[in-house]
Structures are given as C-alpha cells and as structure tokens.
Coordinates of C-alpha atoms in Angstrom, one line a residue:
M1 CA 0.0 0.0 0.0
R2 CA 2.9 2.4 0.6
E3 CA 3.7 2.1 -3.1
V4 CA 0.1 3.1 -4.0
F5 CA -0.3 6.1 -1.7
G6 CA 3.1 7.6 -1.4
D7 CA 4.9 8.8 1.7
G8 CA 2.9 9.1 4.9
T9 CA -0.5 8.0 3.7
A10 CA 0.3 4.3 4.4
V11 CA 0.0 5.2 8.1
A12 CA -3.5 6.7 7.4
V13 CA -4.5 3.6 5.6
R14 CA -3.4 1.5 8.5
L15 CA -5.5 3.7 10.8
A16 CA -8.5 3.4 8.4
E17 CA -8.3 -0.4 8.8
G18 CA -9.2 -0.1 12.5
A19 CA -6.3 1.3 14.5
A20 CA -7.0 4.0 17.1
P21 CA -4.8 6.8 18.6
G22 CA -2.0 5.2 20.6
D23 CA -2.2 1.8 18.7
V24 CA 1.1 0.4 17.5
I25 CA 1.7 1.1 13.8
D26 CA 4.2 -0.9 11.8
G27 CA 6.5 0.8 9.3
A28 CA 8.4 4.0 8.7
D29 CA 6.9 7.5 9.0
P30 CA 8.1 9.9 6.4
A31 CA 5.4 12.4 7.3
G32 CA 6.4 12.7 11.0
W33 CA 3.0 11.5 12.3
L34 CA 4.6 8.8 14.5
A35 CA 7.2 8.6 17.3
L36 CA 9.5 5.7 18.1
D37 CA 8.9 4.2 21.5
A38 CA 12.4 3.3 22.7
G39 CA 11.2 0.8 25.2
A40 CA 8.8 -1.1 23.0
R41 CA 10.9 -0.4 19.8
S42 CA 7.6 0.3 18.0
W43 CA 6.0 3.3 16.2
Q44 CA 3.1 5.1 18.0
L45 CA 1.1 8.2 17.1
R46 CA 3.0 11.4 17.9
D47 CA 0.0 13.7 18.2
A48 CA -3.7 13.2 18.9
L49 CA -6.1 12.8 15.9
P50 CA -7.8 15.9 14.7
S51 CA -10.9 17.0 16.6
G52 CA -14.3 17.9 15.2
A53 CA -13.5 21.6 15.6
E54 CA -10.3 21.3 13.6
A55 CA -11.9 19.2 10.9
G56 CA -15.0 21.2 10.4
G57 CA -16.5 24.7 10.8
E58 CA -14.5 27.8 10.6
H59 CA -11.2 26.0 11.1
R60 CA -11.6 23.7 8.1
A61 CA -9.6 26.0 5.8
A62 CA -6.6 25.7 8.1
L63 CA -6.5 21.9 8.0
T64 CA -3.3 20.6 6.4
E65 CA -3.1 17.6 4.2
S66 CA -1.5 15.4 6.8
R67 CA -4.1 16.4 9.4
A68 CA -6.9 15.9 6.9
A69 CA -5.6 12.4 6.2
L70 CA -5.7 11.5 9.8
A71 CA -9.1 13.0 10.2
L72 CA -10.4 10.8 7.4
C73 CA -9.3 7.9 9.6
H74 CA -10.9 9.1 12.8
R75 CA -13.1 6.8 14.8
D76 CA -15.9 9.4 14.9
G77 CA -18.0 9.3 11.7
R78 CA -18.9 13.0 12.0
I79 CA -15.2 14.0 11.9
R80 CA -14.6 11.7 8.9
Q81 CA -17.5 13.3 7.1
A82 CA -16.2 16.8 7.9
A83 CA -12.8 15.8 6.6
L84 CA -14.3 14.7 3.3
E85 CA -15.4 18.3 2.6
T86 CA -11.8 19.3 2.9
S87 CA -10.2 16.4 1.0
A88 CA -11.3 17.9 -2.3
R89 CA -8.4 20.4 -1.9
F90 CA -5.9 17.6 -1.6
P91 CA -5.8 15.2 -4.6
A92 CA -3.3 13.0 -2.8
L93 CA -6.0 12.0 -0.4
L94 CA -8.2 10.3 -3.0
P95 CA -7.0 6.9 -1.9
L96 CA -8.6 7.5 1.5
V97 CA -11.8 8.7 -0.2
V98 CA -11.9 5.3 -1.9
I99 CA -11.7 3.6 1.5
R100 CA -14.5 5.9 2.9
C101 CA -16.7 4.8 0.0
A102 CA -17.1 1.5 1.9
D103 CA -17.5 3.3 5.3
W104 CA -20.1 1.7 7.7
V105 CA -21.6 5.2 8.4
A106 CA -24.1 6.0 5.6
P107 CA -23.6 9.8 5.4
V108 CA -19.8 9.3 5.2
R109 CA -20.2 6.6 2.6
E110 CA -22.6 8.6 0.4
R111 CA -20.4 11.8 0.5
A112 CA -17.3 9.8 -0.3
R113 CA -19.0 8.2 -3.3
Q114 CA -20.1 11.6 -4.6
L115 CA -16.5 12.8 -4.4
L116 CA -15.1 9.7 -6.0
R117 CA -17.6 9.9 -8.9
A118 CA -16.8 13.6 -9.4
T119 CA -12.9 13.4 -9.2
L120 CA -11.8 10.0 -10.5
D121 CA -10.4 10.3 -14.0
A122 CA -8.6 7.8 -16.2
D123 CA -5.1 8.5 -14.9
A124 CA -6.2 8.3 -11.3
A125 CA -8.2 5.2 -12.0
V126 CA -5.1 3.4 -13.4
S127 CA -3.0 4.2 -10.3
L128 CA -5.8 3.5 -7.8
A129 CA -7.1 0.3 -9.5
P130 CA -5.3 -2.1 -7.1
L131 CA -6.8 -0.3 -4.0
I132 CA -10.3 0.0 -5.5
L133 CA -10.4 -3.7 -6.3
L134 CA -9.0 -4.5 -2.9
V135 CA -11.7 -2.4 -1.1
G136 CA -14.2 -3.9 -3.5
R137 CA -13.8 -7.3 -1.7
R138 CA -15.3 -5.7 1.5
G139 CA -18.9 -5.2 2.3
R140 CA -20.3 -2.1 0.6
G141 CA -17.2 -2.0 -1.6
A142 CA -18.8 -2.7 -4.9
F143 CA -19.5 1.0 -5.7
G144 CA -15.8 1.8 -6.2
V145 CA -15.4 -1.1 -8.6
E146 CA -18.4 0.1 -10.6
V147 CA -17.0 3.6 -10.8
L148 CA -13.6 2.2 -11.8
G149 CA -15.2 0.2 -14.7
D150 CA -17.2 3.3 -15.9
V151 CA -14.1 5.5 -15.9
L152 CA -11.8 2.9 -17.6
R153 CA -14.3 2.4 -20.4
G154 CA -13.1 5.8 -21.6
A155 CA -9.4 5.1 -21.0
S156 CA -6.9 5.1 -23.8
H157 CA -5.3 2.0 -25.2
E158 CA -2.1 2.9 -23.4
Q159 CA -3.8 3.4 -20.0
L160 CA -5.6 0.1 -20.3
G161 CA -2.5 -1.6 -21.4
R162 CA -0.7 -0.6 -18.2
L163 CA -3.4 -2.3 -16.2
C164 CA -3.3 -5.4 -18.4
A165 CA 0.4 -5.7 -17.6
D166 CA 0.0 -4.9 -13.8
G167 CA 1.8 -7.2 -11.4
D168 CA -1.4 -7.7 -9.4
R169 CA -3.4 -10.7 -10.8
T170 CA -6.7 -9.2 -9.7
V171 CA -6.0 -6.0 -11.6
R172 CA -5.0 -7.9 -14.8
R173 CA -8.2 -10.0 -14.6
F174 CA -10.4 -6.9 -14.2
A175 CA -8.6 -5.1 -17.0
H176 CA -8.8 -8.0 -19.5
R177 CA -12.5 -8.6 -18.7
L178 CA -13.2 -5.0 -19.4
A179 CA -11.1 -5.0 -22.6
V180 CA -12.9 -8.1 -23.9
A181 CA -16.3 -6.7 -23.0
E182 CA -15.7 -3.3 -24.6
G183 CA -13.7 -4.6 -27.6
K184 CA -10.6 -2.6 -26.6
L185 CA -8.1 -5.2 -27.9
S186 CA -7.8 -6.8 -31.3
A187 CA -7.8 -10.6 -31.8
A188 CA -4.0 -10.6 -32.3
E189 CA -3.5 -8.6 -29.1
L190 CA -5.7 -10.9 -27.2
A191 CA -3.8 -13.9 -28.5
R192 CA -0.5 -12.4 -27.5
A193 CA -1.9 -11.6 -24.0
A194 CA -3.1 -15.2 -23.6
A195 CA 0.3 -16.5 -24.5
R196 CA 2.1 -14.1 -22.3
D197 CA 0.1 -13.9 -19.1
P198 CA 0.9 -16.5 -16.4
D199 CA -2.6 -16.4 -14.9
P200 CA -4.8 -19.3 -16.2
A201 CA -8.0 -17.3 -15.9
V202 CA -6.5 -14.5 -18.1
Q203 CA -5.1 -17.1 -20.5
T204 CA -8.5 -18.7 -21.0
L205 CA -10.4 -15.4 -21.2
C206 CA -8.1 -13.9 -23.8
A207 CA -7.6 -17.1 -25.9
E208 CA -11.3 -17.8 -26.2
A209 CA -12.1 -14.1 -27.0
A210 CA -9.3 -14.0 -29.7
V211 CA -10.7 -17.2 -31.4
A212 CA -14.2 -15.8 -31.3
L213 CA -13.1 -12.7 -33.2
V214 CA -11.7 -14.7 -36.1
P215 CA -14.2 -15.4 -38.9
E216 CA -14.7 -19.0 -39.7
G217 CA -12.4 -20.3 -42.4
A218 CA -9.9 -17.4 -42.0
A219 CA -6.2 -18.3 -41.7
A220 CA -5.5 -15.7 -38.9
D221 CA -1.8 -16.7 -38.4
D222 CA -1.3 -13.6 -36.2
V223 CA -3.9 -15.2 -33.8
L224 CA -3.2 -18.9 -34.1
G225 CA 0.6 -18.5 -34.1
P226 CA 0.8 -17.1 -30.5
L227 CA -1.9 -19.5 -29.3
L228 CA -0.2 -22.6 -30.7
A229 CA 3.2 -21.6 -29.4
A230 CA 2.0 -20.7 -25.9
R231 CA 3.5 -22.3 -22.9
G232 CA 0.2 -22.8 -21.1
P233 CA -1.5 -26.0 -22.2
R234 CA -5.0 -24.4 -21.9
V235 CA -4.0 -21.8 -24.4
R236 CA -2.5 -24.4 -26.8
S237 CA -5.6 -26.6 -26.6
I238 CA -7.8 -23.6 -27.5
G239 CA -5.5 -22.8 -30.4
V240 CA -5.5 -26.4 -31.6
T241 CA -9.3 -26.6 -31.4
A242 CA -9.5 -23.4 -33.4
L243 CA -7.7 -25.1 -36.3
R244 CA -11.0 -26.8 -37.1
R245 CA -12.8 -23.5 -37.6
A246 CA -9.9 -22.3 -39.6
G247 CA -10.1 -25.3 -41.9
R248 CA -6.4 -26.3 -41.2
P249 CA -6.6 -29.8 -39.7
Q250 CA -3.2 -30.8 -41.0
R251 CA -1.5 -28.5 -38.4
A252 CA -3.3 -30.5 -35.6
A253 CA -1.1 -33.5 -36.4
D254 CA 1.9 -31.5 -35.0
F255 CA 0.3 -31.6 -31.6
L256 CA -0.5 -35.3 -31.4
A257 CA 2.6 -35.8 -29.3
D258 CA 2.2 -32.7 -27.2
R259 CA 3.4 -32.9 -23.6
S260 CA -0.2 -32.0 -22.4
G261 CA -2.9 -34.6 -22.5
A262 CA -5.6 -31.9 -23.1
V263 CA -3.7 -30.6 -26.2
R264 CA -3.3 -34.2 -27.5
A265 CA -7.0 -34.8 -27.1
C266 CA -7.9 -31.6 -28.9
A267 CA -5.5 -32.6 -31.8
R268 CA -7.2 -36.0 -32.1
Y269 CA -10.6 -34.3 -32.1
V270 CA -9.7 -32.0 -34.9
L271 CA -8.3 -34.7 -37.1
R272 CA -11.3 -37.0 -36.5
Q273 CA -13.7 -34.2 -37.5
Y274 CA -12.0 -34.3 -40.9
G275 CA -12.1 -38.1 -41.2
T276 CA -8.5 -38.8 -40.1
D277 CA -7.9 -41.6 -37.5
P278 CA -4.9 -40.6 -35.3
L279 CA -4.2 -44.1 -34.0
P280 CA -2.2 -45.4 -37.1
W281 CA 0.0 -42.3 -36.7
Y282 CA 0.7 -43.1 -33.1
R283 CA 1.5 -46.8 -33.9
R284 CA 3.9 -45.8 -36.7
R285 CA 5.7 -43.3 -34.5
V286 CA 6.1 -45.6 -31.5
A287 CA 7.1 -48.6 -33.5
A288 CA 9.8 -46.7 -35.3
G289 CA 12.1 -46.9 -32.3
D290 CA 13.3 -43.3 -32.7
P291 CA 15.8 -42.4 -30.0
A292 CA 14.2 -38.9 -30.0
L293 CA 10.7 -40.2 -29.6
P294 CA 8.7 -37.7 -27.5
P295 CA 7.0 -39.1 -24.4
G296 CA 3.7 -37.5 -25.6
A297 CA 3.5 -39.9 -28.5
V298 CA 3.8 -42.9 -26.1
R299 CA 1.1 -41.5 -23.9
G300 CA -1.1 -40.6 -26.9
L301 CA -1.0 -44.2 -28.1
A302 CA -2.2 -45.5 -24.8
E303 CA -4.9 -42.8 -24.6
C304 CA -6.6 -43.9 -27.9
G305 CA -5.1 -47.3 -28.5
E306 CA -6.3 -50.9 -27.8
R307 CA -5.1 -53.4 -25.2
A308 CA -3.0 -55.1 -27.9
D309 CA -1.0 -51.9 -28.4
A310 CA 0.7 -52.6 -25.1
G311 CA 3.1 -54.8 -27.0
L312 CA 4.5 -51.7 -28.7
L313 CA 5.2 -50.2 -25.3
A314 CA 7.1 -53.1 -23.8
P315 CA 10.4 -52.4 -25.7
L316 CA 10.2 -48.8 -24.6
L317 CA 10.7 -49.8 -20.9
A318 CA 14.4 -49.9 -21.8
H319 CA 14.4 -46.7 -23.9
P320 CA 17.4 -44.4 -23.2
S321 CA 15.0 -41.4 -22.4
P322 CA 13.6 -41.4 -18.9
G323 CA 10.5 -39.6 -20.1
V324 CA 9.8 -42.3 -22.6
R325 CA 10.3 -45.0 -20.1
A326 CA 7.9 -43.3 -17.6
A327 CA 5.4 -42.8 -20.4
A328 CA 5.6 -46.5 -21.4
V329 CA 4.9 -47.5 -17.8
A330 CA 2.0 -45.1 -17.5
G331 CA 0.7 -46.2 -20.9
S332 CA 0.7 -49.9 -19.8
R333 CA -1.5 -48.9 -16.8
I334 CA -3.9 -47.0 -19.1
L335 CA -4.2 -50.0 -21.3
D336 CA -4.8 -52.2 -18.2
V337 CA -1.7 -54.3 -18.7
T338 CA 0.2 -55.5 -15.6
D339 CA 3.6 -57.1 -15.6
V340 CA 4.6 -57.3 -12.0
P341 CA 8.1 -58.8 -12.4
R342 CA 9.1 -56.2 -15.1
F343 CA 7.7 -53.3 -13.1
R344 CA 9.4 -54.5 -10.0
D345 CA 12.7 -54.3 -11.8
L346 CA 12.0 -50.7 -12.7
L347 CA 12.0 -49.8 -9.0
D348 CA 15.8 -49.6 -9.3
D349 CA 15.6 -47.3 -12.3
P350 CA 17.8 -44.2 -11.8
A351 CA 15.0 -41.8 -13.0
P352 CA 12.6 -40.8 -10.2
G353 CA 9.7 -40.4 -12.7
V354 CA 10.0 -44.0 -13.9
V355 CA 10.1 -45.3 -10.3
R356 CA 7.0 -43.2 -9.5
E357 CA 5.0 -44.6 -12.4
A358 CA 6.2 -48.2 -11.7
T359 CA 5.1 -47.8 -8.0
V360 CA 1.6 -46.7 -9.1
N361 CA 1.4 -49.8 -11.3
L362 CA 2.5 -52.1 -8.5
L363 CA 0.3 -50.7 -5.7
P364 CA -2.6 -53.0 -6.5
S365 CA -0.2 -56.0 -6.4
A366 CA 1.8 -54.9 -3.4
G367 CA 0.9 -58.1 -1.5
A368 CA 2.6 -60.2 -4.2
L369 CA 6.0 -58.5 -3.7
D370 CA 8.6 -59.8 -1.3
A371 CA 8.5 -57.8 1.9
G372 CA 12.2 -58.5 2.8
W373 CA 13.2 -57.3 -0.7
L374 CA 11.3 -54.0 -0.2
M375 CA 12.6 -53.5 3.4
D376 CA 16.2 -53.7 2.0
R377 CA 15.3 -50.7 -0.2
L378 CA 14.4 -48.6 2.8
G379 CA 18.1 -48.3 3.7
A380 CA 19.7 -44.9 4.0
G381 CA 22.2 -45.7 1.3
R382 CA 19.5 -46.1 -1.4
P383 CA 18.3 -43.1 -3.6
R384 CA 15.5 -41.2 -2.0
H385 CA 13.0 -42.0 -4.8
A386 CA 13.7 -45.7 -4.4
R387 CA 13.2 -45.5 -0.6
V388 CA 9.9 -43.6 -1.0
A389 CA 8.7 -46.2 -3.5
A390 CA 9.6 -49.1 -1.2
F391 CA 7.8 -47.5 1.7
R392 CA 4.6 -46.8 -0.4
L393 CA 4.5 -50.4 -1.4
L394 CA 5.1 -51.7 2.1
D395 CA 2.5 -49.3 3.5
A396 CA 0.0 -50.6 1.0
R397 CA 0.5 -54.1 2.2
G398 CA -1.0 -53.2 5.6
G399 CA -0.8 -55.4 8.7
L400 CA 2.4 -56.2 10.5
V401 CA 4.5 -55.4 7.4
R402 CA 3.2 -51.9 7.3
L403 CA 3.9 -51.3 11.0
R404 CA 7.4 -52.8 10.8
A405 CA 8.3 -50.6 7.8
A406 CA 6.9 -47.4 9.4
V407 CA 8.7 -47.9 12.8
A408 CA 11.9 -48.5 10.9
L409 CA 11.8 -45.0 9.6
L410 CA 10.8 -43.2 12.8
D411 CA 14.5 -42.0 13.3
D412 CA 15.1 -41.4 9.6
P413 CA 17.1 -38.2 8.8
D414 CA 14.7 -37.5 5.9
V415 CA 12.1 -35.2 7.4
K416 CA 9.3 -35.9 4.9
L417 CA 9.8 -39.6 4.9
R418 CA 9.9 -39.7 8.7
G419 CA 6.6 -37.7 8.8
W420 CA 4.9 -40.2 6.4
A421 CA 6.1 -43.0 8.7
E422 CA 4.8 -41.3 11.8
R423 CA 1.4 -40.8 10.3
S424 CA 1.3 -44.4 9.1
V425 CA 2.0 -45.6 12.6
Q426 CA -0.7 -43.4 14.1
Q427 CA -3.2 -44.6 11.6
W428 CA -2.3 -48.3 12.0
H429 CA -4.8 -50.9 13.2
P430 CA -4.3 -54.6 13.3
T431 CA -5.7 -56.6 10.4
P432 CA -7.0 -60.2 10.5
D433 CA -3.6 -61.5 9.4
V434 CA -1.8 -60.0 12.4
P435 CA -1.5 -62.7 15.1
L436 CA -3.2 -61.8 18.4
G437 CA -0.8 -61.2 21.2
S438 CA 2.2 -60.8 18.9
E439 CA 5.3 -59.8 20.9
E440 CA 6.7 -58.1 17.8
V441 CA 3.6 -55.8 17.6
A442 CA 4.0 -54.9 21.3
A443 CA 7.6 -54.1 20.8
L444 CA 7.0 -52.0 17.7
L445 CA 4.2 -50.0 19.4
D446 CA 6.4 -49.4 22.4
R447 CA 9.1 -48.0 20.1
A448 CA 6.4 -45.6 18.8
R449 CA 4.8 -44.7 22.1
H450 CA 5.9 -41.0 21.7
L451 CA 3.3 -40.8 18.9
F452 CA 0.3 -41.7 21.0
S453 CA -1.3 -40.7 24.2
A454 CA -1.3 -43.3 27.0
W455 CA -5.0 -44.0 26.4
V456 CA -4.6 -44.4 22.6
L457 CA -1.6 -46.6 23.0
T458 CA -3.4 -48.9 25.5
R459 CA -6.4 -49.1 23.2
R460 CA -4.2 -49.9 20.1
K461 CA -2.4 -52.7 22.0
R462 CA -5.7 -54.2 23.2
E463 CA -6.9 -54.3 19.5
A464 CA -3.8 -56.4 18.8
G465 CA -4.4 -58.6 21.8
V466 CA -1.4 -57.3 23.6
P467 CA -1.7 -56.4 27.3
G468 CA -1.7 -52.6 27.8

C-alpha cells in the first residue's frame, strides 16, 4: 500500500483499517506522524487525531493535508464526514476517499461516493485500481469497482495496457475482462496476451475471445501463431481446437505428441472431424524406435489405443530417455496391462519419474512383492525416490509389514519420509492376518509410544491382543 499512496499516507490507511490513537503502527513514518517508543521499539502516534472543531467549521480551511488524512481515519464518523469536505483540496487523499466509499456510516459513505464519482479520472483510475479492487472485496465496496469500470471504459489504449500488464493478478483479470467486453483489444493482441500472461484465468479469457473474433475459415496466423506456441496447455488446446474453424486440420497433427494430455485430445478431435484416425500415426511413431521419440507420442498411443497396443510399449521400458520409459509404464497402466516382475525391476531405475510410475502400477499388487526385498530398499544408502517407492508399497500391504516398515523410519534423517512413517504408525490398526498377542507388535508399538497418548496406545495394544 505504501507504493500506491506515497509517503505518509500508508499510516493513514493502517488507521483506516481499524487502529485508534496510541495503537502500534508498523512501518516507517516519512510524514512525521509517529514517534518511536524506545522501550517497545515500535511506532506510535505522535499527536492526537484531529478534533471535530479542527476538521469542520471555521477551522476547516486551516486543516493541512497530513491532518486531513488523519481526520479521514478518525473513529468518529462526524469527523470523517467533515474531513471529506476538505479532502477535495488535496488530490493525494483520493485513496482515503476510496476507503471511505465503503464506510459503515451511511452519510460518510454517500459523501465519499459523490467525491469519487466527481474526481476520479482515467489517470487516477489506473493508479488506484489495485486499491479500489481490494476495497471492493469488502462489504459495501462494490461502488468503487463500478465507478472504476465506468471510468476505464473511456481510458486510452495505453492506459488500459498498463493495467493489463500490472503485477497484481486481480487487476489484470479486471482489465482484461473490461477489454474483452468493450472490444478494446484486437484478436491478435488478445492472442499475445493469452500466450504471455501467467494467470490461467486471463489465458482462457483472452484465448477464447481471440478465437471468437476470427471469422470461420480465416487463416489468422497472427492469432493462431501465438496460441499454438504458448507455454500454457490451456491456451494451446484452445488454439488447436481453433484449427477446425480455420479449416487447417493438417496442423493439428503436429500436436498429437504434445506434452499435455488436453492438447493431444484436442488434436485428435480436430483430425477426426476431418475423417483422419490418429491411431495409425501413433502406432507408426512408437514402432519406429526413434531415440528422439517424444513421451507424448507414447502416452497418446495409450490414450486412444487398444489393449493389444501394449506390445508396442514393452520395448520402450528400456528406452534411453527417462521420459519415454515413464510414459511407457503409465501407458501400460492406461491399457490395463500389468507385468509385476518387469515393473518391480523398474523400482531400481535411476530416474525418479520412472520409479513413481512403476510404483503406481505395483500398488494393487503390493501383496505379491517380497516384503524383505522391499525392506532392504528402505536403507539410508538407497536413492530417495527408491526409498519412497519401497515405503509406499510396504505401507500398501498393511498389517504387520506396514507397522514394521513405518517404525523402521521413525528415526530417519529425511524429514518428509519420517513424517509419512509417523502418520502411518498413528493410523495403523491390526488386520486379520496379524496374530493376536504378537510380541513383535507390542515391541513396535512401544518404540512408537511417543506418537500416542497413553490411552490411545493402550487401546491400540488391546486391539492387537497385547496387554496394555
């Protein structure tokens, strides 16, 4: 807020948010309104807030800008209202007038709204937009947002462009919605905004608006180009779908292997609308054994292929690219093909992504894996991703194996892994395969007694048939 209001007025804004004279105010004080309390090492008001006599009546003309700012933040609504009559002489106090537009006292609120409607111009609206939209979130704050929209409808292209590039996401959303509704930006400008802005809401708004402005059948390279080259997958998917309206389905084939599943699905949709089946393309691309095969092509085959296509994915489990290996494992899962021995071997893969995918494939079959083999992979000398995978599989087995694995990690130096193990112990309950009265269960629960209250520990032992 200090950047919005300038020197000194940040203190007045802090007071407007509920502080009273004598309250501690954080921050510096260029205007000299505060004094440093050497004992508390904090800032406090130097002088009393303006009185009613100072803010109104015959003394009103002598009120300075600093005193008027403080009067606008007074706890007494009559003094705030009197200060509004003076604030017209000080343009720098317009931010406080914005705040008073949401005042809980009706006369103060109405007078502030009259002043804002009369004084807010396009230049001031651009600089005050972040504050107006912030106040707009409060009760009775919608008026300022309405006035802001009315003023900005007459703003120049340059002024609106400043808001569209603002660092505040809320401001950018407001500015782009206004620009779209009022037709302030061309289709090419909207496409560039969609490709450039990091906010998904702005991306979607601008991309859809840009496509809607392009006549059906038009090439519109200045619109499709930025959309198809955008980093955001939502923007690319809108651009790929627009290829259908543009009558250029051949370009959709370039996105069949896109890294985003949504973009790949849109590309397949466009091709099918023109009678082209994308499945043969995927089969040829995957079967070629290209060392530079993109992972998206492998996932795309699984997304639209048949169960028999899993045979094309099997050789890719040894592909030199980690991304392709991970995609092949994920593709096998999509095609409902399980090869437990082969996926188990991939738990030692050096790529974390491959190990994660293999773990997901093995979770339904965790009971078929050797518990001792997995316990060996919990050792501190193993790569972290291999230890996480082993614990996930041991935890999925349940019963005594789960408790044994979790207790083994209670002293682990890895904070996250130790936290997962602690939660697993706290949530553990004996299953039918756990022998009642097991001494090992009693010993493991005793090692984890710091995770339970005495009552919960006793109850958990009784569930396992162990004397509490």
